[in-house]
Amino acid sequence: MHINLDGQKISLATLRNIWSAPVDITLGESAKKKVAESCAQVAAVVAKGDSVYGVNTGFGQLAKVRIGADDLTTLQENLIRSHSVGVGQPLADEVVRLTMAMKVIALARGFSGVRPALIDRLCEMLRQDLLPVIPSKGSVGASGDLAPLAHLAGTLLGIGTLRRKGEAVNAAEALSDAGLQPMVLGPKEGLALLNGTQVSTALALAALFRAEHTLAAAVTAGAMSSDAIKGSDTPFDHQIQDVRGHAGQIAVAQQLRELMHGSEIRASHVNCSRVQDPYSVRCQPQVMGACLGVMEHAATVLEVEANAATDNPLVFSETNSILSGGNFHAEPVAFIADYLALAIAEIGSLSERRIALLIDSHLSELPAFLVKDSGLNSGFMMAQVTAAALVSENKTLAHPASVDSIPTSANQEDHVSMATFAARRLHDILDNVEYIVAIELLAASQGVEFHLPKKTSELLARALQQIRELSAGYDQDRSLATDIESVARSIDAGSFCNFAAPILPSMKQ
């Protein structure tokens, strides 16, 4: 995909595309002009000898230390070296790619005082799919994502490690092989690379996109479970949703109606004696709709943040001013990550309750534990236990990170957002929920097939076929571990999005 940055806002759908595949970004003429004007303003300040934070001063608590003109390049390079102290497993390539692209977007707005050549270098690395190896831990989300972005910035200087075609290579060697020389930084350029919320935002966006995949699979699983237990689709009637008015609830109910439309199983019990289904079935529009509402709100906030100038200080060439502020503070991202954690965990919680319903013969009226000859066979008994364990684990993981703060830099940076951890842990929650929903899809498929020769709906039959391509029907006891893993990976890949794409924030634009 090619993107020409020329002052336009980058959409959520485009950000999703950057996350999913390599990207070619170039600067338009008006963007180049604005970047050059900003850079010229920084050069003028240096020539004049005015004291400006991060241009000719130390950093953080050392901001009062004045740096001589001969040491300005060393100042920026030392900043990158000293801040490259991240630890832990490297960030996923798609998160790094998204981070780099958003750094380009931020710098291209022309408020950072960097040279166009610096942005061009980042674009060239993206074009050649040269991705920095960035440790996942070490940021408190203010002043921006300093440590992880330092590891990104270091690779421009030939420091650290780059991934080339999936292989980790010494950065200097990788640059040389790509026909690129290590850069020499100008005034403020190191600080502009390090300041910013791009890592936190990339982690949160990647989690949002994965959550969309999971929501789609969970709505599909919920419809299939409803059909398997001969549940009613009356609670999904539009009249019920309309009088409450929440858009997410209305949208999810419509998807559930469409998924169940034409089911022979549903038609067989229209006039049955059951009055109401358990909440995990009946209240799907209310719960899943609320989760969708959280995702919609997250999408709005993260799209703004992805297009934001989060550097410090910021250079305003139109007013000939360089202003220090706090746009690097990632509190909006931290709040959204915490909000998403609640929604993602709830998707798993509701799914696990439907698994428990399916295996309980007294409630589902299906064979106990979804297997013939139960007693001799244990069926889905332990699969539900696994789901329960994961739901309980998510209760701890969903605890808000943004309520925590710890002072850094000798109390100069005395309140931080913890946005990076808030967003990073979303992926642990998502891993768990993908497994939970995978178990429900397997269990619901088993339940639906017990009703043969009565058939489920056409859409759910297609979903069932997808599942059966990964996991055969359960006739007698066997390990489901590989089956669960396969279906979970299918969920992660977005294989069920076609059953709910119209309601997903990044796919309906």
Short mmCIF file of C-alpha atoms in Angstrom, two decimals:
data_model
loop_
_atom_site.label_atom_id
_atom_site.label_comp_id
_atom_site.label_asym_id
_atom_site.label_seq_id
_atom_site.Cartn_x
_atom_site.Cartn_y
_atom_site.Cartn_z
CA MET A 1 0.00 0.00 0.00
CA HIS A 2 1.23 3.49 -0.86
CA ILE A 3 0.42 6.56 1.24
CA ASN A 4 1.37 10.09 0.21
CA LEU A 5 1.35 12.21 3.36
CA ASP A 6 0.36 15.76 2.55
CA GLY A 7 -1.52 17.10 5.55
CA GLN A 8 -4.47 14.70 5.46
CA LYS A 9 -5.71 12.67 8.41
CA ILE A 10 -4.88 8.97 8.24
CA SER A 11 -8.02 6.89 8.75
CA LEU A 12 -8.52 3.93 11.05
CA ALA A 13 -8.95 1.67 8.01
CA THR A 14 -5.58 2.81 6.66
CA LEU A 15 -3.94 2.22 10.03
CA ARG A 16 -5.35 -1.31 9.98
CA ASN A 17 -3.80 -1.83 6.54
CA ILE A 18 -0.42 -0.62 7.82
CA TRP A 19 -0.73 -3.06 10.73
CA SER A 20 -1.47 -5.97 8.43
CA ALA A 21 1.04 -5.49 5.58
CA PRO A 22 4.19 -3.57 4.52
CA VAL A 23 3.63 0.02 3.47
CA ASP A 24 5.26 2.62 1.21
CA ILE A 25 4.96 6.17 2.59
CA THR A 26 6.09 9.34 0.85
CA LEU A 27 5.87 13.04 1.73
CA GLY A 28 3.80 15.38 -0.40
CA GLU A 29 5.07 18.79 -1.40
CA SER A 30 3.10 20.81 1.16
CA ALA A 31 4.22 18.46 3.94
CA LYS A 32 7.86 18.80 2.84
CA LYS A 33 7.50 22.57 2.87
CA LYS A 34 6.06 22.63 6.39
CA VAL A 35 8.72 20.23 7.70
CA ALA A 36 11.48 22.33 6.10
CA GLU A 37 10.11 25.54 7.64
CA SER A 38 10.02 23.91 11.06
CA CYS A 39 13.59 22.67 10.66
CA ALA A 40 14.74 26.12 9.57
CA GLN A 41 13.24 27.63 12.70
CA VAL A 42 15.26 25.27 14.90
CA ALA A 43 18.41 26.12 12.92
CA ALA A 44 17.73 29.82 13.45
CA VAL A 45 17.42 29.34 17.20
CA VAL A 46 20.72 27.46 17.29
CA ALA A 47 22.43 30.17 15.25
CA LYS A 48 21.04 32.89 17.49
CA GLY A 49 22.12 31.07 20.65
CA ASP A 50 18.75 31.07 22.41
CA SER A 51 18.27 28.35 25.03
CA VAL A 52 15.61 25.84 23.97
CA TYR A 53 14.87 22.60 25.79
CA GLY A 54 16.23 19.55 24.06
CA VAL A 55 17.91 21.58 21.33
CA ASN A 56 20.83 22.99 23.29
CA THR A 57 20.03 21.86 26.85
CA GLY A 58 20.15 18.62 28.74
CA PHE A 59 17.03 16.51 29.26
CA GLY A 60 14.60 15.94 32.12
CA GLN A 61 16.17 16.99 35.42
CA LEU A 62 19.23 18.12 33.43
CA ALA A 63 17.26 20.68 31.40
CA LYS A 64 19.12 23.56 33.09
CA VAL A 65 22.46 22.38 31.70
CA ARG A 66 23.40 24.41 28.59
CA ILE A 67 25.10 22.51 25.75
CA GLY A 68 27.63 24.14 23.45
CA ALA A 69 27.08 24.37 19.70
CA ASP A 70 29.90 21.92 18.95
CA ASP A 71 28.20 19.20 21.02
CA LEU A 72 24.65 19.38 19.68
CA THR A 73 24.97 16.26 17.48
CA THR A 74 26.65 14.36 20.30
CA LEU A 75 23.82 15.47 22.61
CA GLN A 76 21.19 13.89 20.36
CA GLU A 77 23.16 10.68 19.82
CA ASN A 78 23.93 10.34 23.53
CA LEU A 79 20.23 10.73 24.25
CA ILE A 80 19.46 7.75 22.02
CA ARG A 81 22.26 5.60 23.43
CA SER A 82 21.45 6.34 27.06
CA HIS A 83 17.72 5.77 26.61
CA SER A 84 18.10 2.43 24.80
CA VAL A 85 17.51 0.42 27.96
CA GLY A 86 14.36 -1.55 27.09
CA VAL A 87 14.04 -5.15 28.21
CA GLY A 88 11.84 -8.14 27.50
CA GLN A 89 10.65 -9.86 24.37
CA PRO A 90 10.69 -7.80 21.16
CA LEU A 91 7.50 -6.17 19.95
CA ALA A 92 5.74 -7.94 17.10
CA ASP A 93 6.75 -6.80 13.61
CA GLU A 94 3.27 -5.46 12.84
CA VAL A 95 3.36 -3.30 15.99
CA VAL A 96 6.81 -1.98 15.06
CA ARG A 97 5.65 -1.20 11.52
CA LEU A 98 2.65 0.68 12.88
CA THR A 99 4.92 2.53 15.35
CA MET A 100 7.28 3.64 12.58
CA ALA A 101 4.42 4.73 10.34
CA MET A 102 2.87 6.82 13.11
CA LYS A 103 6.24 8.38 13.88
CA VAL A 104 6.41 9.40 10.22
CA ILE A 105 2.86 10.76 10.40
CA ALA A 106 3.70 12.80 13.51
CA LEU A 107 6.97 14.22 12.14
CA ALA A 108 5.36 14.97 8.77
CA ARG A 109 2.95 17.38 10.43
CA GLY A 110 5.85 19.84 10.64
CA PHE A 111 5.86 20.62 14.36
CA SER A 112 9.04 18.75 15.34
CA GLY A 113 11.86 20.73 13.73
CA VAL A 114 13.48 17.76 11.98
CA ARG A 115 14.90 17.64 8.47
CA PRO A 116 12.83 16.07 5.68
CA ALA A 117 15.78 13.69 5.19
CA LEU A 118 15.12 12.11 8.60
CA ILE A 119 11.51 11.36 7.68
CA ASP A 120 12.62 10.07 4.28
CA ARG A 121 14.96 7.61 6.01
CA LEU A 122 12.12 6.22 8.12
CA CYS A 123 10.00 5.93 4.98
CA GLU A 124 12.77 4.11 3.14
CA MET A 125 13.18 1.63 5.98
CA LEU A 126 9.43 1.00 5.91
CA ARG A 127 9.52 0.57 2.13
CA GLN A 128 12.26 -2.04 2.43
CA ASP A 129 10.50 -3.59 5.45
CA LEU A 130 13.52 -3.01 7.70
CA LEU A 131 11.98 -3.12 11.15
CA PRO A 132 13.85 -2.23 14.36
CA VAL A 133 13.96 -4.83 17.10
CA ILE A 134 12.30 -3.04 20.01
CA PRO A 135 12.13 -4.56 23.52
CA SER A 136 8.55 -4.53 24.79
CA LYS A 137 9.20 -3.34 28.36
CA GLY A 138 10.68 -0.18 29.81
CA SER A 139 8.22 2.63 29.08
CA VAL A 140 5.99 4.39 31.61
CA GLY A 141 4.12 6.32 28.92
CA ALA A 142 5.60 9.77 29.69
CA SER A 143 7.67 11.53 28.38
CA GLY A 144 6.26 9.40 25.66
CA ASP A 145 7.64 5.94 24.97
CA LEU A 146 11.25 6.92 25.52
CA ALA A 147 13.04 3.58 25.87
CA PRO A 148 11.30 1.68 23.05
CA LEU A 149 11.51 4.64 20.69
CA ALA A 150 15.22 4.98 21.53
CA HIS A 151 15.73 1.45 20.23
CA LEU A 152 13.89 2.46 17.05
CA ALA A 153 15.95 5.64 16.68
CA GLY A 154 19.22 3.83 17.30
CA THR A 155 18.85 1.75 14.17
CA LEU A 156 18.94 4.93 12.06
CA LEU A 157 22.44 5.47 13.47
CA GLY A 158 23.46 1.86 12.85
CA ILE A 159 23.00 0.97 16.52
CA GLY A 160 21.03 -2.07 17.63
CA THR A 161 19.23 -4.69 15.55
CA LEU A 162 16.94 -4.65 12.55
CA ARG A 163 14.67 -7.40 11.28
CA ARG A 164 15.05 -8.04 7.57
CA LYS A 165 12.71 -10.61 6.01
CA GLY A 166 12.05 -11.99 9.47
CA GLU A 167 15.76 -12.35 10.36
CA ALA A 168 17.45 -10.28 13.07
CA VAL A 169 20.52 -8.51 11.65
CA ASN A 170 23.00 -5.99 13.09
CA ALA A 171 21.58 -2.56 12.23
CA ALA A 172 24.77 -1.22 10.61
CA GLU A 173 25.03 -4.33 8.44
CA ALA A 174 21.35 -4.24 7.48
CA LEU A 175 21.59 -0.56 6.50
CA SER A 176 24.70 -1.20 4.43
CA ASP A 177 23.05 -4.12 2.62
CA ALA A 178 20.07 -1.85 1.88
CA GLY A 179 22.33 0.82 0.39
CA LEU A 180 21.86 3.18 3.35
CA GLN A 181 24.41 5.01 5.48
CA PRO A 182 23.96 5.59 9.23
CA MET A 183 22.50 9.04 9.81
CA VAL A 184 24.13 11.96 11.59
CA LEU A 185 21.45 13.72 13.58
CA GLY A 186 20.77 17.44 13.57
CA PRO A 187 19.63 19.55 16.54
CA LYS A 188 16.52 18.21 18.30
CA GLU A 189 16.19 15.20 15.98
CA GLY A 190 17.03 12.60 18.62
CA LEU A 191 14.49 14.12 20.99
CA ALA A 192 11.85 14.25 18.24
CA LEU A 193 12.37 10.54 17.57
CA LEU A 194 12.14 9.58 21.25
CA ASN A 195 9.31 11.82 22.39
CA GLY A 196 5.88 10.56 21.40
CA THR A 197 3.19 8.03 22.19
CA GLN A 198 3.61 5.92 19.07
CA VAL A 199 4.52 2.62 20.78
CA SER A 200 1.63 2.81 23.25
CA THR A 201 -0.74 3.79 20.46
CA ALA A 202 0.51 1.05 18.14
CA LEU A 203 0.01 -1.57 20.85
CA ALA A 204 -3.48 -0.27 21.56
CA LEU A 205 -4.42 -0.11 17.88
CA ALA A 206 -3.13 -3.63 17.28
CA ALA A 207 -5.22 -4.78 20.25
CA LEU A 208 -8.28 -2.98 18.85
CA PHE A 209 -7.87 -4.70 15.48
CA ARG A 210 -7.44 -8.09 17.15
CA ALA A 211 -10.43 -7.36 19.38
CA GLU A 212 -12.52 -6.80 16.25
CA HIS A 213 -11.56 -10.29 15.07
CA THR A 214 -12.49 -11.69 18.45
CA LEU A 215 -15.80 -9.85 18.65
CA ALA A 216 -16.80 -11.14 15.22
CA ALA A 217 -15.98 -14.71 16.24
CA ALA A 218 -17.78 -14.31 19.57
CA VAL A 219 -20.96 -12.97 17.94
CA THR A 220 -20.85 -15.92 15.54
CA ALA A 221 -20.28 -18.34 18.41
CA GLY A 222 -23.10 -16.76 20.41
CA ALA A 223 -25.56 -17.19 17.54
CA MET A 224 -24.47 -20.79 17.06
CA SER A 225 -24.78 -21.54 20.78
CA SER A 226 -28.25 -19.99 20.80
CA ASP A 227 -29.29 -22.28 17.98
CA ALA A 228 -27.66 -25.31 19.61
CA ILE A 229 -29.67 -24.94 22.84
CA LYS A 230 -32.85 -24.16 20.89
CA GLY A 231 -32.70 -20.63 22.19
CA SER A 232 -35.12 -17.94 21.13
CA ASP A 233 -34.23 -15.14 18.76
CA THR A 234 -37.05 -13.01 20.17
CA PRO A 235 -34.65 -11.12 22.51
CA PHE A 236 -32.84 -9.96 19.37
CA ASP A 237 -35.98 -8.32 17.93
CA HIS A 238 -35.25 -4.77 16.76
CA GLN A 239 -38.13 -3.33 18.81
CA ILE A 240 -36.41 -4.29 22.07
CA GLN A 241 -33.14 -2.71 20.99
CA ASP A 242 -34.70 0.43 19.54
CA VAL A 243 -36.42 1.48 22.75
CA ARG A 244 -33.09 1.45 24.58
CA GLY A 245 -31.26 3.22 21.80
CA HIS A 246 -27.61 2.15 22.13
CA ALA A 247 -26.09 1.87 18.66
CA GLY A 248 -23.83 -1.06 19.56
CA GLN A 249 -26.71 -3.06 20.99
CA ILE A 250 -28.82 -2.41 17.90
CA ALA A 251 -25.98 -3.45 15.58
CA VAL A 252 -25.14 -6.67 17.44
CA ALA A 253 -28.80 -7.70 17.61
CA GLN A 254 -29.13 -7.21 13.88
CA GLN A 255 -26.07 -9.40 13.26
CA LEU A 256 -27.47 -12.10 15.53
CA ARG A 257 -30.80 -12.03 13.67
CA GLU A 258 -29.03 -12.32 10.33
CA LEU A 259 -26.81 -15.15 11.54
CA MET A 260 -29.78 -17.19 12.80
CA HIS A 261 -32.14 -16.38 9.93
CA GLY A 262 -33.53 -19.47 8.21
CA SER A 263 -32.46 -22.01 10.83
CA GLU A 264 -34.53 -25.19 10.74
CA ILE A 265 -33.57 -25.76 14.36
CA ARG A 266 -35.09 -22.43 15.36
CA ALA A 267 -38.23 -23.13 13.32
CA SER A 268 -38.71 -26.45 15.10
CA HIS A 269 -39.36 -24.88 18.53
CA VAL A 270 -41.11 -21.60 17.81
CA ASN A 271 -44.03 -22.60 20.02
CA CYS A 272 -42.08 -24.43 22.75
CA SER A 273 -42.80 -24.08 26.47
CA ARG A 274 -39.53 -22.37 27.39
CA VAL A 275 -40.22 -18.77 28.39
CA GLN A 276 -36.74 -17.26 28.65
CA ASP A 277 -33.13 -18.24 27.99
CA PRO A 278 -30.25 -17.61 30.40
CA TYR A 279 -28.68 -14.16 30.31
CA SER A 280 -25.57 -15.36 28.44
CA VAL A 281 -27.85 -16.04 25.47
CA ARG A 282 -30.68 -13.55 25.96
CA CYS A 283 -28.55 -10.51 26.81
CA GLN A 284 -25.99 -10.84 24.03
CA PRO A 285 -27.06 -7.59 22.31
CA GLN A 286 -26.78 -5.68 25.58
CA VAL A 287 -23.38 -7.10 26.61
CA MET A 288 -21.70 -7.49 23.23
CA GLY A 289 -23.24 -4.21 22.10
CA ALA A 290 -21.63 -2.46 25.06
CA CYS A 291 -18.30 -4.06 24.13
CA LEU A 292 -18.74 -2.83 20.58
CA GLY A 293 -19.48 0.65 21.95
CA VAL A 294 -16.18 0.59 23.84
CA MET A 295 -14.37 -0.36 20.63
CA GLU A 296 -16.06 2.47 18.74
CA HIS A 297 -14.94 4.96 21.38
CA ALA A 298 -11.43 3.48 21.41
CA ALA A 299 -11.28 3.75 17.63
CA THR A 300 -12.15 7.46 17.79
CA VAL A 301 -9.52 8.27 20.44
CA LEU A 302 -6.77 6.17 18.89
CA GLU A 303 -7.36 7.58 15.41
CA VAL A 304 -6.85 11.07 16.86
CA GLU A 305 -3.71 9.98 18.72
CA ALA A 306 -2.29 8.26 15.63
CA ASN A 307 -2.45 11.59 13.79
CA ALA A 308 -1.21 13.70 16.69
CA ALA A 309 1.96 15.69 17.19
CA THR A 310 3.19 14.29 20.52
CA ASP A 311 6.71 15.69 20.49
CA ASN A 312 8.18 18.20 22.97
CA PRO A 313 9.00 20.99 22.50
CA LEU A 314 6.79 21.73 19.50
CA VAL A 315 7.85 24.10 16.74
CA PHE A 316 5.21 26.49 15.39
CA SER A 317 6.69 28.15 12.34
CA GLU A 318 3.60 30.26 11.64
CA THR A 319 3.98 32.08 14.96
CA ASN A 320 7.78 31.70 15.10
CA SER A 321 7.57 30.01 18.48
CA ILE A 322 8.96 26.89 20.11
CA LEU A 323 6.80 25.81 23.03
CA SER A 324 7.37 23.21 25.73
CA GLY A 325 4.30 21.27 26.84
CA GLY A 326 3.15 17.77 27.59
CA ASN A 327 1.65 16.17 24.47
CA PHE A 328 3.92 13.20 25.12
CA HIS A 329 1.79 12.20 28.14
CA ALA A 330 -0.13 9.15 27.00
CA GLU A 331 -3.05 9.36 29.44
CA PRO A 332 -5.68 9.21 26.66
CA VAL A 333 -4.13 5.97 25.40
CA ALA A 334 -3.87 4.55 28.92
CA PHE A 335 -7.54 5.24 29.63
CA ILE A 336 -8.62 3.70 26.33
CA ALA A 337 -6.45 0.63 26.89
CA ASP A 338 -8.01 0.12 30.31
CA TYR A 339 -11.48 0.57 28.82
CA LEU A 340 -10.70 -1.97 26.08
CA ALA A 341 -9.43 -4.41 28.70
CA LEU A 342 -12.87 -4.45 30.33
CA ALA A 343 -14.65 -5.04 27.04
CA ILE A 344 -12.32 -7.77 25.82
CA ALA A 345 -12.47 -9.58 29.16
CA GLU A 346 -16.28 -9.42 29.11
CA ILE A 347 -16.41 -11.00 25.65
CA GLY A 348 -14.56 -13.95 27.13
CA SER A 349 -16.69 -14.00 30.28
CA LEU A 350 -19.96 -14.20 28.33
CA SER A 351 -18.55 -16.84 26.00
CA GLU A 352 -17.46 -19.05 28.89
CA ARG A 353 -20.96 -18.88 30.39
CA ARG A 354 -22.40 -20.17 27.13
CA ILE A 355 -19.87 -23.02 27.10
CA ALA A 356 -21.04 -23.94 30.61
CA LEU A 357 -24.63 -23.79 29.38
CA LEU A 358 -23.94 -26.04 26.39
CA ILE A 359 -22.34 -28.82 28.44
CA ASP A 360 -25.09 -28.79 31.11
CA SER A 361 -27.69 -31.25 29.83
CA HIS A 362 -30.30 -29.98 32.31
CA LEU A 363 -30.22 -26.53 30.72
CA SER A 364 -29.19 -27.20 27.11
CA GLU A 365 -31.17 -30.45 26.65
CA LEU A 366 -28.13 -31.70 24.74
CA PRO A 367 -26.13 -34.83 25.65
CA ALA A 368 -24.16 -34.26 28.82
CA PHE A 369 -20.81 -32.59 28.09
CA LEU A 370 -21.66 -32.70 24.39
CA VAL A 371 -20.66 -36.28 23.80
CA LYS A 372 -22.39 -39.59 23.26
CA ASP A 373 -21.94 -42.19 25.98
CA SER A 374 -21.10 -39.56 28.59
CA GLY A 375 -19.61 -41.24 31.61
CA LEU A 376 -17.48 -43.44 29.44
CA ASN A 377 -16.56 -40.19 27.67
CA SER A 378 -15.95 -36.87 29.45
CA GLY A 379 -16.45 -34.78 26.32
CA PHE A 380 -16.09 -31.02 26.75
CA MET A 381 -15.89 -31.18 30.55
CA MET A 382 -12.28 -30.04 30.83
CA ALA A 383 -12.47 -27.68 27.88
CA GLN A 384 -14.94 -25.63 29.94
CA VAL A 385 -12.53 -25.72 32.88
CA THR A 386 -9.80 -24.31 30.65
CA ALA A 387 -12.16 -21.51 29.58
CA ALA A 388 -13.03 -20.81 33.22
CA ALA A 389 -9.33 -20.62 34.14
CA LEU A 390 -8.69 -18.11 31.36
CA VAL A 391 -11.68 -15.97 32.34
CA SER A 392 -10.43 -15.83 35.92
CA GLU A 393 -6.92 -14.90 34.76
CA ASN A 394 -8.38 -12.04 32.73
CA LYS A 395 -10.03 -10.59 35.82
CA THR A 396 -6.58 -9.75 37.15
CA LEU A 397 -5.21 -8.64 33.78
CA ALA A 398 -8.16 -6.26 33.32
CA HIS A 399 -7.28 -4.27 36.45
CA PRO A 400 -6.67 -0.68 35.32
CA ALA A 401 -3.07 0.31 34.72
CA SER A 402 -3.76 4.03 34.40
CA VAL A 403 -4.54 4.45 38.10
CA ASP A 404 -0.90 3.66 38.84
CA SER A 405 1.87 6.22 38.56
CA ILE A 406 5.48 6.26 39.68
CA PRO A 407 7.81 9.29 39.65
CA THR A 408 10.86 9.21 37.35
CA SER A 409 13.79 11.43 36.39
CA ALA A 410 14.43 12.69 39.92
CA ASN A 411 10.78 13.77 40.27
CA GLN A 412 10.90 16.03 37.21
CA GLU A 413 8.57 13.54 35.52
CA ASP A 414 6.42 12.99 38.58
CA HIS A 415 3.23 11.62 37.03
CA VAL A 416 3.18 9.04 34.28
CA SER A 417 0.42 7.24 32.36
CA MET A 418 1.56 3.59 32.25
CA ALA A 419 -0.05 3.51 28.80
CA THR A 420 2.52 1.17 27.32
CA PHE A 421 1.81 -1.58 29.82
CA ALA A 422 -1.91 -0.82 29.69
CA ALA A 423 -1.87 -1.46 25.94
CA ARG A 424 0.66 -4.30 25.96
CA ARG A 425 -1.30 -6.42 28.43
CA LEU A 426 -4.35 -6.23 26.16
CA HIS A 427 -2.65 -8.81 23.98
CA ASP A 428 -2.42 -11.25 26.89
CA ILE A 429 -6.14 -10.79 27.52
CA LEU A 430 -6.85 -11.26 23.82
CA ASP A 431 -4.81 -14.46 23.68
CA ASN A 432 -6.98 -15.83 26.47
CA VAL A 433 -10.27 -14.71 24.93
CA GLU A 434 -9.37 -16.18 21.56
CA TYR A 435 -8.96 -19.55 23.28
CA ILE A 436 -12.25 -19.14 25.16
CA VAL A 437 -14.20 -18.27 22.01
CA ALA A 438 -12.45 -21.08 20.13
CA ILE A 439 -13.73 -23.52 22.76
CA GLU A 440 -17.24 -22.12 22.40
CA LEU A 441 -17.14 -22.44 18.62
CA LEU A 442 -16.11 -26.08 18.97
CA ALA A 443 -18.77 -26.75 21.59
CA ALA A 444 -21.51 -24.92 19.70
CA SER A 445 -20.63 -26.79 16.50
CA GLN A 446 -20.98 -30.05 18.38
CA GLY A 447 -24.31 -28.92 19.82
CA VAL A 448 -25.73 -27.86 16.44
CA GLU A 449 -24.77 -31.18 14.87
CA PHE A 450 -26.74 -33.09 17.51
CA HIS A 451 -29.88 -31.62 15.91
CA LEU A 452 -29.28 -33.18 12.49
CA PRO A 453 -31.10 -33.76 10.19
CA LYS A 454 -32.52 -30.35 11.20
CA LYS A 455 -30.10 -27.77 9.84
CA THR A 456 -28.86 -24.52 11.24
CA SER A 457 -28.98 -21.29 9.20
CA GLU A 458 -27.02 -20.86 5.99
CA LEU A 459 -24.59 -18.40 7.56
CA LEU A 460 -23.97 -20.53 10.64
CA ALA A 461 -23.55 -23.59 8.41
CA ARG A 462 -20.73 -21.74 6.65
CA ALA A 463 -19.13 -20.96 10.00
CA LEU A 464 -19.54 -24.60 11.01
CA GLN A 465 -17.80 -25.68 7.83
CA GLN A 466 -14.87 -23.38 8.63
CA ILE A 467 -14.60 -24.97 12.05
CA ARG A 468 -14.85 -28.52 10.72
CA GLU A 469 -11.96 -27.82 8.35
CA LEU A 470 -9.87 -27.33 11.50
CA SER A 471 -11.50 -29.78 13.90
CA ALA A 472 -13.47 -32.97 13.25
CA GLY A 473 -16.65 -33.76 15.15
CA TYR A 474 -16.21 -35.17 18.67
CA ASP A 475 -17.44 -38.79 18.70
CA GLN A 476 -15.30 -40.09 21.56
CA ASP A 477 -12.73 -38.70 23.94
CA ARG A 478 -9.58 -37.22 22.46
CA SER A 479 -7.38 -34.26 23.21
CA LEU A 480 -8.87 -30.99 21.98
CA ALA A 481 -5.71 -28.98 22.64
CA THR A 482 -4.60 -28.87 18.99
CA ASP A 483 -8.14 -28.14 17.82
CA ILE A 484 -8.48 -25.24 20.25
CA GLU A 485 -5.14 -23.85 19.13
CA SER A 486 -6.09 -24.09 15.45
CA VAL A 487 -9.45 -22.38 15.89
CA ALA A 488 -7.90 -19.68 18.11
CA ARG A 489 -5.33 -18.92 15.41
CA SER A 490 -8.14 -18.76 12.88
CA ILE A 491 -9.92 -16.21 15.09
CA ASP A 492 -6.72 -14.18 15.41
CA ALA A 493 -6.35 -14.17 11.63
CA GLY A 494 -9.81 -12.65 11.27
CA SER A 495 -11.39 -15.68 9.64
CA PHE A 496 -14.80 -14.95 11.21
CA CYS A 497 -14.88 -11.23 10.37
CA ASN A 498 -16.99 -11.88 7.27
CA PHE A 499 -19.84 -12.83 9.62
CA ALA A 500 -19.80 -9.45 11.39
CA ALA A 501 -17.75 -7.02 9.25
CA PRO A 502 -20.55 -4.41 8.94
CA ILE A 503 -20.34 -3.61 12.66
CA LEU A 504 -16.54 -3.54 13.10
CA PRO A 505 -15.13 0.02 13.47
CA SER A 506 -12.12 -0.31 11.16
CA MET A 507 -13.96 -2.29 8.49
CA LYS A 508 -17.06 -0.21 7.97
CA GLN A 509 -15.28 2.97 6.90
#
